[in-house]
């Protein structure tokens, strides 16, 4: 069985600011590269799952989203990490099966070691709906009923995994 590390994008891979559709609004949380690598070495597959209603709202195009995703995928690749990106472009009111907190984007055969890392309660709810046991929230302010662990920041998770020193020593390619 393949173990999966599901990552929310905004707030986990990059800073959470509203409607990130272009590179100018994409600011890395580089800690996630170290975290992803740690799990890749433990045979996890990395899957990004992101709600992108900004597309249907017309804030940015599907092409903008592809361009940004290709950039992000390439940065991970340069650091020897293969990722898959899944997204839903629809408005919340359409209640699309693929839009979090629905489970369309995480509808894989479940492994008990699967992990979901997100910065919002909606991510934790998605993970719960998808029967993922390891639901890790990284947020300074968000509280959660559904998270199995809460970290104030990426650094806290790095420290718990014992890879903070590794993060400091890494030379990231981007
Ligand atoms: Zn959708």
PDB file of C-alpha atoms and ligand atoms in Angstrom:
ATOM      1  CA  UNK A   1       0.000   0.000   0.000  1.00  0.00           C
ATOM      2  CA  UNK A   2       1.232   3.460  -0.826  1.00  0.00           C
ATOM      3  CA  UNK A   3       1.528   5.843   2.082  1.00  0.00           C
ATOM      4  CA  UNK A   4       0.373   9.329   1.200  1.00  0.00           C
ATOM      5  CA  UNK A   5       1.368  12.711   2.549  1.00  0.00           C
ATOM      6  CA  UNK A   6      -1.402  15.125   1.618  1.00  0.00           C
ATOM      7  CA  UNK A   7      -0.446  18.779   1.748  1.00  0.00           C
ATOM      8  CA  UNK A   8      -2.702  21.766   1.602  1.00  0.00           C
ATOM      9  CA  UNK A   9      -1.012  24.463  -0.490  1.00  0.00           C
ATOM     10  CA  UNK A  10      -1.693  27.985   0.814  1.00  0.00           C
ATOM     11  CA  UNK A  11      -0.494  28.195   4.426  1.00  0.00           C
ATOM     12  CA  UNK A  12       1.573  25.005   4.213  1.00  0.00           C
ATOM     13  CA  UNK A  13       3.719  25.206   1.059  1.00  0.00           C
ATOM     14  CA  UNK A  14       3.433  28.966   0.673  1.00  0.00           C
ATOM     15  CA  UNK A  15       2.200  31.812   2.847  1.00  0.00           C
ATOM     16  CA  UNK A  16      -1.545  31.969   3.198  1.00  0.00           C
ATOM     17  CA  UNK A  17      -2.677  35.199   1.596  1.00  0.00           C
ATOM     18  CA  UNK A  18      -5.997  35.419  -0.239  1.00  0.00           C
ATOM     19  CA  UNK A  19      -6.191  34.014  -3.782  1.00  0.00           C
ATOM     20  CA  UNK A  20      -2.641  33.179  -4.740  1.00  0.00           C
ATOM     21  CA  UNK A  21      -2.851  32.884  -8.506  1.00  0.00           C
ATOM     22  CA  UNK A  22       0.512  34.134  -9.691  1.00  0.00           C
ATOM     23  CA  UNK A  23       4.165  33.885  -8.759  1.00  0.00           C
ATOM     24  CA  UNK A  24       4.219  37.440  -7.357  1.00  0.00           C
ATOM     25  CA  UNK A  25       1.904  36.292  -4.571  1.00  0.00           C
ATOM     26  CA  UNK A  26       3.656  32.970  -3.901  1.00  0.00           C
ATOM     27  CA  UNK A  27       6.002  33.091  -0.866  1.00  0.00           C
ATOM     28  CA  UNK A  28       7.610  29.813   0.164  1.00  0.00           C
ATOM     29  CA  UNK A  29       7.518  28.096   3.516  1.00  0.00           C
ATOM     30  CA  UNK A  30      10.766  26.299   2.690  1.00  0.00           C
ATOM     31  CA  UNK A  31      10.422  24.117   5.780  1.00  0.00           C
ATOM     32  CA  UNK A  32       7.915  22.064   3.779  1.00  0.00           C
ATOM     33  CA  UNK A  33      10.695  20.883   1.443  1.00  0.00           C
ATOM     34  CA  UNK A  34      12.561  19.356   4.402  1.00  0.00           C
ATOM     35  CA  UNK A  35       9.329  17.890   5.768  1.00  0.00           C
ATOM     36  CA  UNK A  36       8.305  16.403   2.392  1.00  0.00           C
ATOM     37  CA  UNK A  37      11.770  14.953   1.877  1.00  0.00           C
ATOM     38  CA  UNK A  38      11.689  13.304   5.298  1.00  0.00           C
ATOM     39  CA  UNK A  39       8.482  11.506   4.328  1.00  0.00           C
ATOM     40  CA  UNK A  40       9.614  10.676   0.765  1.00  0.00           C
ATOM     41  CA  UNK A  41      12.555   8.879   2.348  1.00  0.00           C
ATOM     42  CA  UNK A  42       9.974   6.902   4.320  1.00  0.00           C
ATOM     43  CA  UNK A  43       8.313   5.928   0.997  1.00  0.00           C
ATOM     44  CA  UNK A  44       5.465   8.396   1.111  1.00  0.00           C
ATOM     45  CA  UNK A  45       3.916   9.815  -2.040  1.00  0.00           C
ATOM     46  CA  UNK A  46       3.372  13.593  -1.799  1.00  0.00           C
ATOM     47  CA  UNK A  47       0.022  14.911  -3.019  1.00  0.00           C
ATOM     48  CA  UNK A  48      -0.975  18.594  -2.924  1.00  0.00           C
ATOM     49  CA  UNK A  49      -4.711  19.181  -2.536  1.00  0.00           C
ATOM     50  CA  UNK A  50      -5.936  22.715  -2.981  1.00  0.00           C
ATOM     51  CA  UNK A  51      -9.277  24.499  -3.322  1.00  0.00           C
ATOM     52  CA  UNK A  52      -8.929  27.030  -6.126  1.00  0.00           C
ATOM     53  CA  UNK A  53     -12.260  28.819  -6.380  1.00  0.00           C
ATOM     54  CA  UNK A  54     -10.252  31.884  -7.441  1.00  0.00           C
ATOM     55  CA  UNK A  55     -10.330  30.323 -10.901  1.00  0.00           C
ATOM     56  CA  UNK A  56     -14.121  30.221 -11.189  1.00  0.00           C
ATOM     57  CA  UNK A  57     -14.355  33.610  -9.480  1.00  0.00           C
ATOM     58  CA  UNK A  58     -12.210  34.938 -12.327  1.00  0.00           C
ATOM     59  CA  UNK A  59      -9.394  36.224 -10.057  1.00  0.00           C
ATOM     60  CA  UNK A  60      -6.916  34.194 -12.098  1.00  0.00           C
ATOM     61  CA  UNK A  61      -7.165  31.713 -14.934  1.00  0.00           C
ATOM     62  CA  UNK A  62      -6.726  27.968 -15.075  1.00  0.00           C
ATOM     63  CA  UNK A  63      -3.621  28.684 -17.134  1.00  0.00           C
ATOM     64  CA  UNK A  64      -2.214  30.920 -14.350  1.00  0.00           C
ATOM     65  CA  UNK A  65      -2.849  28.077 -11.926  1.00  0.00           C
ATOM     66  CA  UNK A  66      -1.052  25.575 -14.207  1.00  0.00           C
ATOM     67  CA  UNK A  67       1.912  27.934 -14.567  1.00  0.00           C
ATOM     68  CA  UNK A  68       2.209  28.385 -10.814  1.00  0.00           C
ATOM     69  CA  UNK A  69       1.799  24.641 -10.231  1.00  0.00           C
ATOM     70  CA  UNK A  70       4.507  23.861 -12.783  1.00  0.00           C
ATOM     71  CA  UNK A  71       6.859  26.260 -11.012  1.00  0.00           C
ATOM     72  CA  UNK A  72       6.076  24.659  -7.628  1.00  0.00           C
ATOM     73  CA  UNK A  73       6.450  21.111  -9.002  1.00  0.00           C
ATOM     74  CA  UNK A  74       9.836  22.058 -10.489  1.00  0.00           C
ATOM     75  CA  UNK A  75      11.133  23.494  -7.218  1.00  0.00           C
ATOM     76  CA  UNK A  76      10.222  20.257  -5.437  1.00  0.00           C
ATOM     77  CA  UNK A  77      11.837  18.257  -8.276  1.00  0.00           C
ATOM     78  CA  UNK A  78      15.085  20.230  -8.019  1.00  0.00           C
ATOM     79  CA  UNK A  79      15.155  19.083  -4.409  1.00  0.00           C
ATOM     80  CA  UNK A  80      14.522  15.450  -5.476  1.00  0.00           C
ATOM     81  CA  UNK A  81      10.864  15.356  -4.487  1.00  0.00           C
ATOM     82  CA  UNK A  82       8.136  14.302  -6.868  1.00  0.00           C
ATOM     83  CA  UNK A  83       4.718  15.771  -6.124  1.00  0.00           C
ATOM     84  CA  UNK A  84       1.250  15.424  -7.589  1.00  0.00           C
ATOM     85  CA  UNK A  85      -1.097  18.435  -7.573  1.00  0.00           C
ATOM     86  CA  UNK A  86      -4.866  18.105  -7.317  1.00  0.00           C
ATOM     87  CA  UNK A  87      -7.201  21.087  -7.374  1.00  0.00           C
ATOM     88  CA  UNK A  88     -10.861  22.041  -7.531  1.00  0.00           C
ATOM     89  CA  UNK A  89     -11.625  25.279  -9.432  1.00  0.00           C
ATOM     90  CA  UNK A  90     -15.278  25.469  -8.393  1.00  0.00           C
ATOM     91  CA  UNK A  91     -17.246  27.869  -6.203  1.00  0.00           C
ATOM     92  CA  UNK A  92     -18.209  26.580  -2.743  1.00  0.00           C
ATOM     93  CA  UNK A  93     -21.934  26.730  -3.535  1.00  0.00           C
ATOM     94  CA  UNK A  94     -21.536  24.104  -6.245  1.00  0.00           C
ATOM     95  CA  UNK A  95     -20.587  21.644  -3.508  1.00  0.00           C
ATOM     96  CA  UNK A  96     -18.266  19.809  -5.898  1.00  0.00           C
ATOM     97  CA  UNK A  97     -17.190  16.336  -4.800  1.00  0.00           C
ATOM     98  CA  UNK A  98     -13.567  17.442  -5.280  1.00  0.00           C
ATOM     99  CA  UNK A  99     -13.746  20.593  -3.192  1.00  0.00           C
ATOM    100  CA  UNK A 100     -12.603  20.281   0.432  1.00  0.00           C
ATOM    101  CA  UNK A 101     -14.165  19.365   2.869  1.00  0.00           C
ATOM    102  CA  UNK A 102     -15.504  16.786   0.396  1.00  0.00           C
ATOM    103  CA  UNK A 103     -13.168  13.889  -0.196  1.00  0.00           C
ATOM    104  CA  UNK A 104     -12.783  13.848  -3.998  1.00  0.00           C
ATOM    105  CA  UNK A 105      -9.145  14.983  -3.910  1.00  0.00           C
ATOM    106  CA  UNK A 106      -8.131  12.415  -1.293  1.00  0.00           C
ATOM    107  CA  UNK A 107     -10.236   9.548  -2.564  1.00  0.00           C
ATOM    108  CA  UNK A 108      -7.406   6.989  -2.607  1.00  0.00           C
ATOM    109  CA  UNK A 109      -7.076   3.568  -1.047  1.00  0.00           C
ATOM    110  CA  UNK A 110      -6.410   4.461   2.570  1.00  0.00           C
ATOM    111  CA  UNK A 111      -3.214   3.468   4.374  1.00  0.00           C
ATOM    112  CA  UNK A 112      -3.265   3.809   8.139  1.00  0.00           C
ATOM    113  CA  UNK A 113      -0.027   5.830   7.960  1.00  0.00           C
ATOM    114  CA  UNK A 114      -1.524   8.468   5.635  1.00  0.00           C
ATOM    115  CA  UNK A 115      -1.023  12.059   6.803  1.00  0.00           C
ATOM    116  CA  UNK A 116      -2.838  15.298   6.014  1.00  0.00           C
ATOM    117  CA  UNK A 117      -1.111  18.587   6.820  1.00  0.00           C
ATOM    118  CA  UNK A 118      -3.167  21.768   6.557  1.00  0.00           C
ATOM    119  CA  UNK A 119      -3.565  25.201   8.095  1.00  0.00           C
ATOM    120  CA  UNK A 120      -7.370  25.328   8.322  1.00  0.00           C
ATOM    121  CA  UNK A 121     -10.069  23.397  10.096  1.00  0.00           C
ATOM    122  CA  UNK A 122     -11.566  22.595   6.689  1.00  0.00           C
ATOM    123  CA  UNK A 123      -8.397  20.566   5.916  1.00  0.00           C
ATOM    124  CA  UNK A 124      -8.730  18.617   9.141  1.00  0.00           C
ATOM    125  CA  UNK A 125     -12.407  17.983   8.432  1.00  0.00           C
ATOM    126  CA  UNK A 126     -11.545  16.797   4.913  1.00  0.00           C
ATOM    127  CA  UNK A 127      -8.984  14.400   6.359  1.00  0.00           C
ATOM    128  CA  UNK A 128     -11.498  13.146   8.892  1.00  0.00           C
ATOM    129  CA  UNK A 129     -14.140  12.700   6.184  1.00  0.00           C
ATOM    130  CA  UNK A 130     -11.558  10.727   4.206  1.00  0.00           C
ATOM    131  CA  UNK A 131     -10.733   8.496   7.178  1.00  0.00           C
ATOM    132  CA  UNK A 132      -7.163   9.798   7.603  1.00  0.00           C
ATOM    133  CA  UNK A 133      -5.961   9.321  11.174  1.00  0.00           C
ATOM    134  CA  UNK A 134      -2.947  11.650  11.166  1.00  0.00           C
ATOM    135  CA  UNK A 135      -4.453  15.100  10.799  1.00  0.00           C
ATOM    136  CA  UNK A 136      -1.862  17.753  11.524  1.00  0.00           C
ATOM    137  CA  UNK A 137      -2.771  21.412  11.712  1.00  0.00           C
ATOM    138  CA  UNK A 138      -0.076  24.074  11.412  1.00  0.00           C
ATOM    139  CA  UNK A 139      -1.490  27.414  12.512  1.00  0.00           C
ATOM    140  CA  UNK A 140      -0.777  30.199  14.969  1.00  0.00           C
ATOM    141  CA  UNK A 141      -4.397  31.105  15.482  1.00  0.00           C
ATOM    142  CA  UNK A 142      -6.686  28.424  14.109  1.00  0.00           C
ATOM    143  CA  UNK A 143      -8.249  26.021  16.596  1.00  0.00           C
ATOM    144  CA  UNK A 144      -9.518  22.633  15.567  1.00  0.00           C
ATOM    145  CA  UNK A 145     -11.946  19.972  16.690  1.00  0.00           C
ATOM    146  CA  UNK A 146     -10.772  17.565  14.032  1.00  0.00           C
ATOM    147  CA  UNK A 147      -6.970  17.805  14.124  1.00  0.00           C
ATOM    148  CA  UNK A 148      -5.060  14.969  15.790  1.00  0.00           C
ATOM    149  CA  UNK A 149      -2.110  17.336  16.395  1.00  0.00           C
ATOM    150  CA  UNK A 150      -1.727  21.097  16.365  1.00  0.00           C
ATOM    151  CA  UNK A 151       1.544  22.913  15.679  1.00  0.00           C
ATOM    152  CA  UNK A 152       1.940  26.684  16.053  1.00  0.00           C
ATOM    153  CA  UNK A 153       4.368  26.888  13.135  1.00  0.00           C
ATOM    154  CA  UNK A 154       6.391  24.764  10.693  1.00  0.00           C
ATOM    155  CA  UNK A 155       9.379  24.923  13.034  1.00  0.00           C
ATOM    156  CA  UNK A 156       7.462  23.077  15.759  1.00  0.00           C
ATOM    157  CA  UNK A 157       6.815  20.185  13.384  1.00  0.00           C
ATOM    158  CA  UNK A 158      10.453  20.165  12.219  1.00  0.00           C
ATOM    159  CA  UNK A 159      11.544  19.964  15.846  1.00  0.00           C
ATOM    160  CA  UNK A 160       9.149  17.141  16.626  1.00  0.00           C
ATOM    161  CA  UNK A 161      10.353  15.150  13.591  1.00  0.00           C
ATOM    162  CA  UNK A 162      13.963  15.830  14.647  1.00  0.00           C
ATOM    163  CA  UNK A 163      14.850  17.532  11.368  1.00  0.00           C
ATOM    164  CA  UNK A 164      15.180  21.186  12.360  1.00  0.00           C
ATOM    165  CA  UNK A 165      18.998  21.055  12.146  1.00  0.00           C
ATOM    166  CA  UNK A 166      18.690  19.441   8.738  1.00  0.00           C
ATOM    167  CA  UNK A 167      16.434  22.292   7.628  1.00  0.00           C
ATOM    168  CA  UNK A 168      18.967  24.891   8.789  1.00  0.00           C
ATOM    169  CA  UNK A 169      21.810  23.156   6.941  1.00  0.00           C
ATOM    170  CA  UNK A 170      19.958  22.600   3.699  1.00  0.00           C
ATOM    171  CA  UNK A 171      20.748  24.616   0.631  1.00  0.00           C
ATOM    172  CA  UNK A 172      17.487  24.938  -1.164  1.00  0.00           C
ATOM    173  CA  UNK A 173      17.342  25.144  -4.914  1.00  0.00           C
ATOM    174  CA  UNK A 174      14.532  27.260  -6.312  1.00  0.00           C
TER     175      UNK A 174
HETATM  176 ZN1  LIG B   1     -14.696  20.906  -8.418  1.00  0.00          ZN
END
